[in-house]
Short mmCIF file of C-alpha atoms in Angstrom, two decimals:
data_model
loop_
_atom_site.label_atom_id
_atom_site.label_comp_id
_atom_site.label_asym_id
_atom_site.label_seq_id
_atom_site.Cartn_x
_atom_site.Cartn_y
_atom_site.Cartn_z
CA GLU A 1 101.83 127.59 87.61
CA ASP A 2 98.48 125.80 87.50
CA GLN A 3 96.61 125.95 90.78
CA VAL A 4 93.50 124.23 92.03
CA THR A 5 91.92 125.24 95.35
CA GLN A 6 89.01 123.40 96.90
CA SER A 7 86.78 124.67 99.68
CA PRO A 8 85.77 123.94 102.30
CA GLU A 9 88.41 121.43 103.43
CA ALA A 10 85.73 119.56 105.36
CA LEU A 11 81.96 119.73 105.41
CA ARG A 12 79.47 118.04 107.72
CA LEU A 13 75.85 117.80 106.64
CA GLN A 14 72.74 116.21 107.99
CA GLU A 15 71.04 113.71 105.76
CA GLY A 16 68.85 115.64 103.34
CA GLU A 17 70.70 118.93 103.84
CA SER A 18 71.77 120.16 100.40
CA SER A 19 75.02 122.05 99.89
CA SER A 20 77.79 122.85 97.40
CA LEU A 21 81.51 122.22 97.17
CA ASN A 22 83.76 124.71 95.42
CA CYS A 23 86.75 124.26 93.16
CA SER A 24 88.52 127.40 91.96
CA TYR A 25 91.30 127.16 89.43
CA THR A 26 94.01 129.24 87.84
CA VAL A 27 95.34 127.62 84.71
CA SER A 28 96.41 128.61 81.25
CA GLY A 29 94.35 126.86 78.65
CA LEU A 30 91.83 124.70 80.49
CA ARG A 31 91.13 121.54 78.57
CA GLY A 32 88.85 119.91 81.10
CA LEU A 33 87.82 119.96 84.75
CA PHE A 34 87.26 116.67 86.49
CA TRP A 35 85.42 115.66 89.64
CA TYR A 36 86.26 112.45 91.47
CA ARG A 37 85.03 110.74 94.58
CA GLN A 38 87.60 109.01 96.80
CA ASP A 39 86.75 106.65 99.64
CA PRO A 40 89.37 106.01 102.37
CA GLY A 41 92.18 103.75 101.16
CA LYS A 42 90.82 103.63 97.61
CA GLY A 43 91.68 105.18 94.29
CA PRO A 44 89.58 108.06 92.93
CA GLU A 45 86.31 107.17 91.22
CA PHE A 46 85.40 109.25 88.18
CA LEU A 47 82.26 111.40 88.45
CA PHE A 48 82.23 114.14 85.81
CA THR A 49 84.24 115.98 83.20
CA LEU A 50 83.34 119.55 82.27
CA TYR A 51 84.90 121.21 79.26
CA SER A 52 83.48 124.70 78.84
CA ALA A 53 81.98 127.50 80.93
CA GLY A 54 78.26 127.10 81.35
CA GLU A 55 78.35 123.34 81.08
CA GLU A 56 76.45 121.29 83.65
CA LYS A 57 76.31 117.55 84.31
CA GLU A 58 74.20 115.52 86.69
CA LYS A 59 74.39 112.08 88.22
CA GLU A 60 71.86 111.03 90.84
CA ARG A 61 72.16 113.55 93.71
CA LEU A 62 75.21 115.28 92.25
CA LYS A 63 75.35 118.16 89.80
CA ALA A 64 78.55 119.78 88.57
CA THR A 65 78.75 123.24 87.02
CA LEU A 66 81.61 125.20 85.48
CA THR A 67 82.46 128.87 85.05
CA LYS A 68 85.64 130.46 83.75
CA LYS A 69 87.13 130.56 87.24
CA GLU A 70 85.50 127.83 89.28
CA SER A 71 83.37 124.74 89.43
CA PHE A 72 80.72 123.74 91.90
CA LEU A 73 79.60 120.28 92.92
CA HIS A 74 76.05 120.54 94.21
CA ILE A 75 74.77 117.76 96.42
CA THR A 76 71.02 117.57 96.72
CA ALA A 77 69.44 115.76 99.68
CA PRO A 78 72.63 113.85 100.52
CA LYS A 79 72.63 110.43 102.11
CA PRO A 80 75.24 108.93 104.48
CA GLU A 81 76.63 106.86 101.60
CA ASP A 82 77.64 110.11 99.91
CA SER A 83 80.27 110.58 102.61
CA ALA A 84 83.69 110.64 100.93
CA THR A 85 86.44 112.99 99.82
CA TYR A 86 85.56 114.82 96.62
CA LEU A 87 88.49 115.75 94.43
CA CYS A 88 88.65 118.34 91.69
CA ALA A 89 91.32 118.21 89.00
CA VAL A 90 92.17 120.22 85.91
CA GLN A 91 93.74 119.22 82.66
CA VAL A 92 95.46 121.85 80.59
CA GLY A 93 95.76 121.83 76.85
CA GLY A 94 98.54 119.76 75.39
CA SER A 95 99.32 118.03 78.67
CA ASN A 96 98.53 114.54 77.44
CA TYR A 97 95.83 113.97 80.06
CA LYS A 98 98.05 115.02 82.97
CA LEU A 99 95.85 116.17 85.85
CA THR A 100 96.52 118.71 88.58
CA PHE A 101 94.47 117.97 91.69
CA GLY A 102 93.12 120.06 94.52
CA LYS A 103 93.40 118.80 98.09
CA GLY A 104 89.81 117.71 98.20
CA THR A 105 86.77 118.29 100.39
CA LEU A 106 85.99 115.69 103.02
CA LEU A 107 82.21 115.36 103.12
CA THR A 108 80.49 113.69 106.05
CA VAL A 109 76.75 113.12 105.93
CA ASN A 110 75.21 112.22 109.25
CA PRO A 111 72.00 110.15 109.41
CA GLY B 1 84.00 102.50 82.52
CA ALA B 2 87.50 101.20 81.92
CA VAL B 3 89.09 99.07 84.63
CA VAL B 4 92.55 99.69 85.99
CA SER B 5 93.83 97.06 88.39
CA GLN B 6 96.63 97.85 90.81
CA HIS B 7 98.51 95.40 93.02
CA PRO B 8 99.29 94.98 95.80
CA SER B 9 96.78 97.05 97.73
CA ARG B 10 98.98 97.07 100.81
CA VAL B 11 102.65 96.29 101.34
CA ILE B 12 104.98 96.58 104.29
CA CYS B 13 108.70 96.37 103.65
CA LYS B 14 111.91 96.84 105.54
CA SER B 15 114.01 99.93 105.07
CA GLY B 16 116.57 99.41 102.30
CA THR B 17 114.57 96.89 100.31
CA SER B 18 112.77 97.41 97.00
CA VAL B 19 109.07 97.13 96.30
CA LYS B 20 107.33 96.69 92.96
CA ILE B 21 103.79 97.93 92.31
CA GLU B 22 101.86 96.78 89.25
CA CYS B 23 99.20 98.63 87.31
CA ARG B 24 97.22 96.81 84.65
CA SER B 25 94.59 97.97 82.19
CA LEU B 26 92.14 95.08 82.07
CA ASP B 27 89.83 95.88 79.17
CA PHE B 28 91.77 98.40 77.09
CA GLN B 29 95.25 99.19 75.94
CA ALA B 30 97.07 102.01 77.64
CA THR B 31 99.98 103.65 75.83
CA THR B 32 100.26 106.10 78.70
CA MET B 33 99.89 105.62 82.43
CA PHE B 34 100.37 108.07 85.25
CA TRP B 35 101.78 107.43 88.72
CA TYR B 36 100.67 109.58 91.64
CA ARG B 37 101.61 109.75 95.29
CA GLN B 38 99.22 110.91 97.99
CA PHE B 39 100.13 111.81 101.56
CA PRO B 40 97.43 111.94 104.25
CA LYS B 41 95.01 114.82 103.76
CA GLN B 42 97.02 115.99 100.77
CA SER B 43 96.38 116.19 97.08
CA LEU B 44 97.43 113.57 94.57
CA MET B 45 100.83 114.60 93.28
CA LEU B 46 101.92 113.39 89.88
CA MET B 47 105.25 111.59 90.04
CA ALA B 48 105.77 110.44 86.50
CA THR B 49 104.22 109.56 83.18
CA SER B 50 105.02 106.15 81.77
CA ASN B 51 104.93 105.58 78.03
CA GLU B 52 104.77 102.16 76.46
CA GLY B 53 108.03 101.33 74.76
CA SER B 54 109.91 104.44 75.84
CA LYS B 55 111.38 106.09 78.90
CA ALA B 56 109.15 107.53 81.57
CA THR B 57 108.87 111.27 82.10
CA TYR B 58 109.43 112.35 85.70
CA GLU B 59 108.07 115.43 87.40
CA GLN B 60 110.44 117.93 88.92
CA GLY B 61 111.84 116.75 92.23
CA VAL B 62 111.11 113.06 91.68
CA GLU B 63 114.21 110.87 91.70
CA LYS B 64 114.10 108.63 88.65
CA ASP B 65 116.77 106.32 90.03
CA LYS B 66 114.68 105.74 93.14
CA PHE B 67 111.30 105.36 91.49
CA LEU B 68 111.86 103.06 88.53
CA ILE B 69 109.03 102.91 86.03
CA ASN B 70 108.65 100.28 83.34
CA HIS B 71 105.89 100.19 80.73
CA ALA B 72 106.84 97.13 78.74
CA SER B 73 103.41 96.32 77.32
CA LEU B 74 100.18 98.09 76.46
CA THR B 75 98.47 96.67 79.53
CA LEU B 76 101.12 96.81 82.24
CA SER B 77 103.11 99.53 83.93
CA THR B 78 105.22 98.96 87.04
CA LEU B 79 106.63 101.29 89.67
CA THR B 80 109.57 100.01 91.71
CA VAL B 81 110.54 101.91 94.82
CA THR B 82 114.22 101.12 95.28
CA SER B 83 116.07 101.23 98.59
CA ALA B 84 112.89 102.29 100.34
CA HIS B 85 113.03 104.47 103.43
CA PRO B 86 110.32 105.39 105.94
CA GLU B 87 109.78 108.74 104.20
CA ASP B 88 108.70 106.82 101.11
CA SER B 89 105.70 105.52 103.03
CA SER B 90 102.67 106.82 101.17
CA PHE B 91 99.67 105.92 99.04
CA TYR B 92 100.67 105.29 95.41
CA ILE B 93 98.03 105.37 92.67
CA CYS B 94 98.20 104.76 88.95
CA SER B 95 95.83 105.98 86.31
CA ALA B 96 95.27 105.59 82.60
CA PRO B 97 93.53 107.97 80.21
CA VAL B 98 90.64 106.62 78.16
CA GLY B 99 88.58 108.71 75.81
CA GLY B 100 89.27 112.00 77.54
CA GLU B 101 88.75 110.58 81.01
CA ALA B 102 91.27 109.21 83.50
CA PHE B 103 90.58 105.96 85.36
CA PHE B 104 92.43 105.09 88.52
CA GLY B 105 93.66 101.94 90.14
CA GLN B 106 92.72 101.02 93.68
CA GLY B 107 95.96 102.40 95.07
CA THR B 108 98.81 100.82 97.04
CA ARG B 109 99.50 101.69 100.67
CA LEU B 110 103.26 101.38 101.15
CA THR B 111 104.65 101.30 104.67
CA VAL B 112 108.41 101.19 105.13
CA VAL B 113 109.56 100.10 108.57
#
């Protein structure tokens, strides 16, 4: 059974304090790993897709990396507006884009 | 990115009634759409996959007679929660795949009283 585990469940940072969120996965035949941002009461907002170990992608203060067992979402010098729940999801080969999600990490950035 | 529009954003209904949730792809055609349910502080759980012009595929443990899915056109999929009960109260979200990515609707907060 495909499993996605995110840690920590919650993270509080001070503005400017860089950190990383972890997403470890156990799947057979990873097709892609996705990162989403979700604000309260809203649908997930797409951030990144990573397809192979060693791949990295960046967007503003966020950088996602992928290994064969886990992915990290690095947040550099976060701002209060980065506060949200960050979701990781995996897509396995042949699943027609079906995603299996982790429970997410609730990030709070204090000013 | 592609836009997926979901309505309503919030709905309150009485126990025993039915509620319909719409999911539209605004600037692309979606032959497949996914319906998820999310409980507080929990992961998004896939309920079913809707396919335009054919029957939906339901995940194990999801009652297909209770959660009716219709995908009658390439831009519209609907989820109807029939004979709703308080335990059906949840956040329902649709998504559509586009070019290897999945775009989500805004979600619908269903409260059954």
